[in-house]
Amino acid sequence: MSRDDGVVHEEIIVRKYHGASPWAHLFHTLIYVTTLVLPLIIAFLTQGFWRKVELYREQPIVDFDGKSIMLIRGSRENEYVVWSSFHALNEAVESHLSVPLIEKQKFDWDDDGRVDKISIYAEFANVQFPVHSVVWVILLQYRLDQHFLVEVGALVIL
């Protein structure tokens, strides 16, 4: 048996890969930058796509017109002195009524026409027992007027 030994011959195929043109690569890069990077730049420069919180600050105009109630208590049950700027309350507690010397000062440090600090000083001359506690109720009026008008009466308990 004879075998016919033949030489096997295959053609060499060479494949070359390269881009169609450098302009296509440049266009692809430009589209990538436009779709991904440009929205991020816009979001950064405009502080987000939408605002989640709107915040502003305003110093209120505060006015103290002298309306207040003061209760000074001693250590015993019947030791107390009352004073108020309301005539009806003063008549109701006439046996324990004591009139203080009250001084108030308003400070405007930045000259903007709005009160920065209100200092109120009260002195009772005829309290004849050791003071155990003081309750002072102050009625203030304050308002905001820059963005919208708000007028409120506030109750401060000291």
PDB file of C-alpha atoms in Angstrom:
ATOM      1  CA  MET A   1       0.000   0.000   0.000  1.00  0.00           C
ATOM      2  CA  SER A   2       1.289   3.093  -0.976  1.00  0.00           C
ATOM      3  CA  ARG A   3       0.258   6.226   0.384  1.00  0.00           C
ATOM      4  CA  ASP A   4       0.346   9.283  -1.542  1.00  0.00           C
ATOM      5  CA  ASP A   5       1.899  11.793   0.771  1.00  0.00           C
ATOM      6  CA  GLY A   6       1.047  15.153  -0.501  1.00  0.00           C
ATOM      7  CA  VAL A   7       1.995  18.505   0.785  1.00  0.00           C
ATOM      8  CA  VAL A   8      -0.836  20.434   2.270  1.00  0.00           C
ATOM      9  CA  HIS A   9      -0.786  24.049   1.321  1.00  0.00           C
ATOM     10  CA  GLU A  10      -2.992  26.704   2.937  1.00  0.00           C
ATOM     11  CA  GLU A  11      -3.076  30.296   1.923  1.00  0.00           C
ATOM     12  CA  ILE A  12      -2.004  32.829   4.528  1.00  0.00           C
ATOM     13  CA  ILE A  13      -4.710  35.336   5.215  1.00  0.00           C
ATOM     14  CA  VAL A  14      -3.599  38.627   6.701  1.00  0.00           C
ATOM     15  CA  ARG A  15      -6.293  40.809   8.234  1.00  0.00           C
ATOM     16  CA  LYS A  16      -5.638  44.421   9.061  1.00  0.00           C
ATOM     17  CA  TYR A  17      -7.886  46.420  11.389  1.00  0.00           C
ATOM     18  CA  HIS A  18      -7.869  50.189  11.481  1.00  0.00           C
ATOM     19  CA  GLY A  19     -10.348  52.989  11.911  1.00  0.00           C
ATOM     20  CA  ALA A  20     -12.263  54.299   9.005  1.00  0.00           C
ATOM     21  CA  SER A  21     -10.865  57.804   9.481  1.00  0.00           C
ATOM     22  CA  PRO A  22      -9.495  60.001  12.270  1.00  0.00           C
ATOM     23  CA  TRP A  23     -12.516  62.259  11.797  1.00  0.00           C
ATOM     24  CA  ALA A  24     -14.842  59.459  12.850  1.00  0.00           C
ATOM     25  CA  HIS A  25     -12.821  58.965  16.038  1.00  0.00           C
ATOM     26  CA  LEU A  26     -12.934  62.703  16.754  1.00  0.00           C
ATOM     27  CA  PHE A  27     -16.705  62.767  16.171  1.00  0.00           C
ATOM     28  CA  HIS A  28     -17.183  59.790  18.511  1.00  0.00           C
ATOM     29  CA  THR A  29     -15.163  61.538  21.249  1.00  0.00           C
ATOM     30  CA  LEU A  30     -17.133  64.755  20.773  1.00  0.00           C
ATOM     31  CA  ILE A  31     -20.448  62.903  21.131  1.00  0.00           C
ATOM     32  CA  TYR A  32     -19.147  61.185  24.297  1.00  0.00           C
ATOM     33  CA  VAL A  33     -18.131  64.502  25.855  1.00  0.00           C
ATOM     34  CA  THR A  34     -21.414  66.127  24.882  1.00  0.00           C
ATOM     35  CA  THR A  35     -23.638  63.396  26.295  1.00  0.00           C
ATOM     36  CA  LEU A  36     -21.764  62.585  29.498  1.00  0.00           C
ATOM     37  CA  VAL A  37     -19.522  65.422  30.585  1.00  0.00           C
ATOM     38  CA  LEU A  38     -21.493  68.494  29.472  1.00  0.00           C
ATOM     39  CA  PRO A  39     -24.570  67.771  31.689  1.00  0.00           C
ATOM     40  CA  LEU A  40     -22.273  67.393  34.702  1.00  0.00           C
ATOM     41  CA  ILE A  41     -20.644  70.739  33.963  1.00  0.00           C
ATOM     42  CA  ILE A  42     -24.050  72.396  33.567  1.00  0.00           C
ATOM     43  CA  ALA A  43     -25.281  70.852  36.837  1.00  0.00           C
ATOM     44  CA  PHE A  44     -22.193  72.098  38.671  1.00  0.00           C
ATOM     45  CA  LEU A  45     -22.385  75.638  37.289  1.00  0.00           C
ATOM     46  CA  THR A  46     -26.131  76.052  37.918  1.00  0.00           C
ATOM     47  CA  GLN A  47     -26.011  74.498  41.433  1.00  0.00           C
ATOM     48  CA  GLY A  48     -28.043  71.462  40.486  1.00  0.00           C
ATOM     49  CA  PHE A  49     -30.857  70.714  38.101  1.00  0.00           C
ATOM     50  CA  TRP A  50     -33.463  71.962  40.588  1.00  0.00           C
ATOM     51  CA  ARG A  51     -33.380  73.505  44.024  1.00  0.00           C
ATOM     52  CA  LYS A  52     -34.437  71.306  46.853  1.00  0.00           C
ATOM     53  CA  VAL A  53     -34.529  73.964  49.616  1.00  0.00           C
ATOM     54  CA  GLU A  54     -35.027  77.698  49.396  1.00  0.00           C
ATOM     55  CA  LEU A  55     -33.500  79.483  52.381  1.00  0.00           C
ATOM     56  CA  TYR A  56     -33.140  83.101  53.318  1.00  0.00           C
ATOM     57  CA  ARG A  57     -32.325  84.900  56.535  1.00  0.00           C
ATOM     58  CA  GLU A  58     -33.815  88.095  57.830  1.00  0.00           C
ATOM     59  CA  GLN A  59     -33.394  89.967  61.085  1.00  0.00           C
ATOM     60  CA  PRO A  60     -36.839  90.678  62.557  1.00  0.00           C
ATOM     61  CA  ILE A  61     -37.960  94.075  63.780  1.00  0.00           C
ATOM     62  CA  VAL A  62     -38.588  93.546  67.518  1.00  0.00           C
ATOM     63  CA  ASP A  63     -40.522  96.011  69.653  1.00  0.00           C
ATOM     64  CA  PHE A  64     -41.098  95.897  73.410  1.00  0.00           C
ATOM     65  CA  ASP A  65     -43.912  98.237  74.392  1.00  0.00           C
ATOM     66  CA  GLY A  66     -43.720  97.525  78.137  1.00  0.00           C
ATOM     67  CA  LYS A  67     -46.409  94.854  78.453  1.00  0.00           C
ATOM     68  CA  SER A  68     -45.257  92.315  81.012  1.00  0.00           C
ATOM     69  CA  ILE A  69     -46.180  90.366  84.131  1.00  0.00           C
ATOM     70  CA  MET A  70     -43.738  89.604  86.929  1.00  0.00           C
ATOM     71  CA  LEU A  71     -44.143  87.155  89.812  1.00  0.00           C
ATOM     72  CA  ILE A  72     -41.510  86.968  92.560  1.00  0.00           C
ATOM     73  CA  ARG A  73     -41.886  84.069  94.985  1.00  0.00           C
ATOM     74  CA  GLY A  74     -40.310  83.398  98.323  1.00  0.00           C
ATOM     75  CA  SER A  75     -39.707  80.056 100.006  1.00  0.00           C
ATOM     76  CA  ARG A  76     -43.087  80.008 101.795  1.00  0.00           C
ATOM     77  CA  GLU A  77     -46.472  79.610 100.149  1.00  0.00           C
ATOM     78  CA  ASN A  78     -47.838  83.075 100.896  1.00  0.00           C
ATOM     79  CA  GLU A  79     -44.596  84.946 100.100  1.00  0.00           C
ATOM     80  CA  TYR A  80     -44.985  86.419  96.649  1.00  0.00           C
ATOM     81  CA  VAL A  81     -45.114  89.779  94.942  1.00  0.00           C
ATOM     82  CA  VAL A  82     -46.879  90.454  91.642  1.00  0.00           C
ATOM     83  CA  TRP A  83     -46.649  93.313  89.198  1.00  0.00           C
ATOM     84  CA  SER A  84     -48.036  93.690  85.703  1.00  0.00           C
ATOM     85  CA  SER A  85     -48.644  96.374  83.150  1.00  0.00           C
ATOM     86  CA  PHE A  86     -52.311  95.313  82.988  1.00  0.00           C
ATOM     87  CA  HIS A  87     -54.606  97.347  85.252  1.00  0.00           C
ATOM     88  CA  ALA A  88     -57.196  94.567  85.770  1.00  0.00           C
ATOM     89  CA  LEU A  89     -54.557  92.097  86.981  1.00  0.00           C
ATOM     90  CA  ASN A  90     -53.047  94.672  89.324  1.00  0.00           C
ATOM     91  CA  GLU A  91     -56.469  95.262  90.898  1.00  0.00           C
ATOM     92  CA  ALA A  92     -57.006  91.497  91.336  1.00  0.00           C
ATOM     93  CA  VAL A  93     -53.747  91.019  93.283  1.00  0.00           C
ATOM     94  CA  GLU A  94     -53.755  94.353  95.098  1.00  0.00           C
ATOM     95  CA  SER A  95     -52.658  92.863  98.447  1.00  0.00           C
ATOM     96  CA  HIS A  96     -49.454  91.458  96.874  1.00  0.00           C
ATOM     97  CA  LEU A  97     -48.857  94.262  94.392  1.00  0.00           C
ATOM     98  CA  SER A  98     -45.432  95.877  94.272  1.00  0.00           C
ATOM     99  CA  VAL A  99     -44.406  98.405  91.643  1.00  0.00           C
ATOM    100  CA  PRO A 100     -40.837  98.017  90.358  1.00  0.00           C
ATOM    101  CA  LEU A 101     -38.481 100.468  88.751  1.00  0.00           C
ATOM    102  CA  ILE A 102     -38.161  99.290  85.143  1.00  0.00           C
ATOM    103  CA  GLU A 103     -35.522 100.502  82.706  1.00  0.00           C
ATOM    104  CA  LYS A 104     -35.277  99.377  79.106  1.00  0.00           C
ATOM    105  CA  GLN A 105     -32.619 100.081  76.530  1.00  0.00           C
ATOM    106  CA  LYS A 106     -32.575  99.225  72.849  1.00  0.00           C
ATOM    107  CA  PHE A 107     -29.266  98.717  71.060  1.00  0.00           C
ATOM    108  CA  ASP A 108     -28.704  98.964  67.302  1.00  0.00           C
ATOM    109  CA  TRP A 109     -25.028  98.199  66.796  1.00  0.00           C
ATOM    110  CA  ASP A 110     -24.998  97.978  63.007  1.00  0.00           C
ATOM    111  CA  ASP A 111     -27.189 101.084  62.382  1.00  0.00           C
ATOM    112  CA  ASP A 112     -29.663  99.270  60.155  1.00  0.00           C
ATOM    113  CA  GLY A 113     -32.739 100.550  61.987  1.00  0.00           C
ATOM    114  CA  ARG A 114     -33.476  97.161  63.573  1.00  0.00           C
ATOM    115  CA  VAL A 115     -32.974  96.475  67.257  1.00  0.00           C
ATOM    116  CA  ASP A 116     -30.076  94.083  67.881  1.00  0.00           C
ATOM    117  CA  LYS A 117     -30.519  93.805  71.649  1.00  0.00           C
ATOM    118  CA  ILE A 118     -33.161  94.817  74.189  1.00  0.00           C
ATOM    119  CA  SER A 119     -31.977  95.165  77.772  1.00  0.00           C
ATOM    120  CA  ILE A 120     -34.691  95.246  80.465  1.00  0.00           C
ATOM    121  CA  TYR A 121     -33.852  95.903  84.107  1.00  0.00           C
ATOM    122  CA  ALA A 122     -36.422  95.639  86.916  1.00  0.00           C
ATOM    123  CA  GLU A 123     -35.810  96.482  90.570  1.00  0.00           C
ATOM    124  CA  PHE A 124     -38.265  95.872  93.417  1.00  0.00           C
ATOM    125  CA  ALA A 125     -37.451  98.065  96.418  1.00  0.00           C
ATOM    126  CA  ASN A 126     -39.945  96.717  98.953  1.00  0.00           C
ATOM    127  CA  VAL A 127     -39.533  92.920  98.730  1.00  0.00           C
ATOM    128  CA  GLN A 128     -39.032  91.852 102.366  1.00  0.00           C
ATOM    129  CA  PHE A 129     -38.359  88.126 101.971  1.00  0.00           C
ATOM    130  CA  PRO A 130     -35.569  86.097 100.371  1.00  0.00           C
ATOM    131  CA  VAL A 131     -36.374  85.547  96.690  1.00  0.00           C
ATOM    132  CA  HIS A 132     -36.754  81.894  95.728  1.00  0.00           C
ATOM    133  CA  SER A 133     -37.885  82.198  92.098  1.00  0.00           C
ATOM    134  CA  VAL A 134     -38.837  84.801  89.514  1.00  0.00           C
ATOM    135  CA  VAL A 135     -41.272  84.349  86.630  1.00  0.00           C
ATOM    136  CA  TRP A 136     -41.326  87.167  84.106  1.00  0.00           C
ATOM    137  CA  VAL A 137     -43.715  87.087  81.164  1.00  0.00           C
ATOM    138  CA  ILE A 138     -42.860  89.618  78.448  1.00  0.00           C
ATOM    139  CA  LEU A 139     -45.010  90.403  75.416  1.00  0.00           C
ATOM    140  CA  LEU A 140     -42.988  91.349  72.338  1.00  0.00           C
ATOM    141  CA  GLN A 141     -44.102  92.397  68.877  1.00  0.00           C
ATOM    142  CA  TYR A 142     -41.941  91.374  65.974  1.00  0.00           C
ATOM    143  CA  ARG A 143     -42.297  91.428  62.236  1.00  0.00           C
ATOM    144  CA  LEU A 144     -40.564  90.378  59.058  1.00  0.00           C
ATOM    145  CA  ASP A 145     -40.930  92.587  56.004  1.00  0.00           C
ATOM    146  CA  GLN A 146     -38.269  91.835  53.378  1.00  0.00           C
ATOM    147  CA  HIS A 147     -39.699  88.847  51.466  1.00  0.00           C
ATOM    148  CA  PHE A 148     -43.202  88.754  52.919  1.00  0.00           C
ATOM    149  CA  LEU A 149     -45.002  90.587  55.691  1.00  0.00           C
ATOM    150  CA  VAL A 150     -45.390  88.740  58.999  1.00  0.00           C
ATOM    151  CA  GLU A 151     -46.459  90.435  62.225  1.00  0.00           C
ATOM    152  CA  VAL A 152     -46.520  88.327  65.386  1.00  0.00           C
ATOM    153  CA  GLY A 153     -46.995  88.947  69.071  1.00  0.00           C
ATOM    154  CA  ALA A 154     -44.565  86.755  70.997  1.00  0.00           C
ATOM    155  CA  LEU A 155     -44.770  85.632  74.599  1.00  0.00           C
ATOM    156  CA  VAL A 156     -41.430  85.190  76.377  1.00  0.00           C
ATOM    157  CA  ILE A 157     -41.373  83.497  79.781  1.00  0.00           C
ATOM    158  CA  LEU A 158     -38.205  84.027  81.781  1.00  0.00           C
TER     159      LEU A 158
END
